[in-house]
Amino acid sequence: MELEFAGEIVEWRGPAPFYFVPLSPDEADLIDEVKADVAYWGVIPVTVWLGATTFATAMFPREETYFLPLKDAVRRAESVGLGDVVEVRLTVGRD
């Protein structure tokens, strides 16, 4: 499954600040349809394209959607930060 969407970068504080792009309800519903086939340890593996940067990560359920983590290296490479709206393309599942 491949998804394309725009989302705002948000911060979620844990032991250290982390940055995420929450999926919209429509994208979250699509993930729910396939999560039984792709999830492991409660997370959804994805390959992500953000601008010119490609990376692998895992989304996790939170606040009735899924949060896509954005590592510092990705945010620096794409010059994006908290509050920015970014265009994301991702494929669901392991390569």
Short mmCIF file of C-alpha atoms in Angstrom, two decimals:
data_model
loop_
_atom_site.label_atom_id
_atom_site.label_comp_id
_atom_site.label_asym_id
_atom_site.label_seq_id
_atom_site.Cartn_x
_atom_site.Cartn_y
_atom_site.Cartn_z
CA MET A 1 0.00 0.00 0.00
CA GLU A 2 1.23 3.47 -0.87
CA LEU A 3 -0.12 6.69 0.64
CA GLU A 4 0.51 10.36 -0.09
CA PHE A 5 -0.63 13.06 2.30
CA ALA A 6 0.24 16.39 3.87
CA GLY A 7 0.54 16.81 7.61
CA GLU A 8 1.80 19.20 10.25
CA ILE A 9 4.91 18.34 12.24
CA VAL A 10 4.03 18.06 15.93
CA GLU A 11 6.09 17.48 19.07
CA TRP A 12 5.39 14.79 21.62
CA ARG A 13 7.45 14.98 24.77
CA GLY A 14 8.69 11.83 26.39
CA PRO A 15 12.09 11.43 28.01
CA ALA A 16 13.28 13.62 25.11
CA PRO A 17 11.31 15.65 22.55
CA PHE A 18 10.28 13.72 19.46
CA TYR A 19 8.73 15.02 16.25
CA PHE A 20 6.01 13.33 14.23
CA VAL A 21 3.56 13.79 11.40
CA PRO A 22 0.15 12.44 12.48
CA LEU A 23 -1.86 10.79 9.73
CA SER A 24 -5.27 12.20 8.90
CA PRO A 25 -8.31 10.08 9.84
CA ASP A 26 -8.68 8.89 6.21
CA GLU A 27 -5.09 7.60 6.03
CA ALA A 28 -5.39 6.07 9.51
CA ASP A 29 -8.49 4.17 8.37
CA LEU A 30 -6.56 2.77 5.40
CA ILE A 31 -3.75 1.63 7.71
CA ASP A 32 -6.30 -0.03 10.00
CA GLU A 33 -7.46 -2.14 7.05
CA VAL A 34 -4.00 -3.72 6.60
CA LYS A 35 -2.44 -3.53 10.06
CA ALA A 36 -3.16 -7.18 10.88
CA ASP A 37 -0.98 -8.18 7.92
CA VAL A 38 1.95 -5.83 8.53
CA ALA A 39 2.16 -4.87 12.21
CA TYR A 40 4.80 -6.23 14.55
CA TRP A 41 5.22 -5.31 18.20
CA GLY A 42 2.31 -2.94 17.75
CA VAL A 43 3.98 -0.74 15.13
CA ILE A 44 3.55 -0.38 11.37
CA PRO A 45 6.77 -0.54 9.30
CA VAL A 46 6.98 2.01 6.49
CA THR A 47 9.37 3.42 3.92
CA VAL A 48 9.00 7.18 3.67
CA TRP A 49 9.83 9.83 1.08
CA LEU A 50 9.93 13.38 2.43
CA GLY A 51 11.34 15.77 -0.16
CA ALA A 52 14.60 14.25 -1.41
CA THR A 53 15.03 12.10 1.71
CA THR A 54 14.05 8.42 1.88
CA PHE A 55 14.07 6.54 5.17
CA ALA A 56 12.62 3.48 6.90
CA THR A 57 10.81 3.78 10.21
CA ALA A 58 7.75 2.48 12.02
CA MET A 59 4.54 4.33 12.82
CA PHE A 60 2.72 3.73 16.05
CA PRO A 61 -0.90 4.21 17.08
CA ARG A 62 -1.62 7.29 19.18
CA GLU A 63 -4.65 9.54 19.67
CA GLU A 64 -6.86 7.51 17.29
CA THR A 65 -4.42 7.83 14.40
CA TYR A 66 -0.82 6.84 13.60
CA PHE A 67 2.25 8.98 14.28
CA LEU A 68 5.04 9.00 11.70
CA PRO A 69 8.35 9.76 13.46
CA LEU A 70 10.75 12.27 11.91
CA LYS A 71 14.36 11.86 12.98
CA ASP A 72 16.53 14.92 13.51
CA ALA A 73 18.65 13.99 10.47
CA VAL A 74 15.56 13.94 8.24
CA ARG A 75 14.28 17.28 9.56
CA ARG A 76 17.71 18.88 9.10
CA ALA A 77 18.15 17.46 5.59
CA GLU A 78 14.76 18.82 4.52
CA SER A 79 14.93 22.06 6.56
CA VAL A 80 11.59 21.42 8.25
CA GLY A 81 10.53 21.81 11.85
CA LEU A 82 7.75 22.05 14.37
CA GLY A 83 4.55 23.42 12.84
CA ASP A 84 5.62 23.00 9.22
CA VAL A 85 3.21 21.20 6.90
CA VAL A 86 5.05 18.57 4.87
CA GLU A 87 4.15 16.39 1.90
CA VAL A 88 4.81 12.72 2.66
CA ARG A 89 4.73 9.59 0.52
CA LEU A 90 5.05 6.21 2.18
CA THR A 91 4.73 2.52 1.50
CA VAL A 92 3.41 0.26 4.22
CA GLY A 93 5.21 -2.94 5.16
CA ARG A 94 8.75 -4.20 5.23
CA ASP A 95 10.86 -4.22 2.08
#
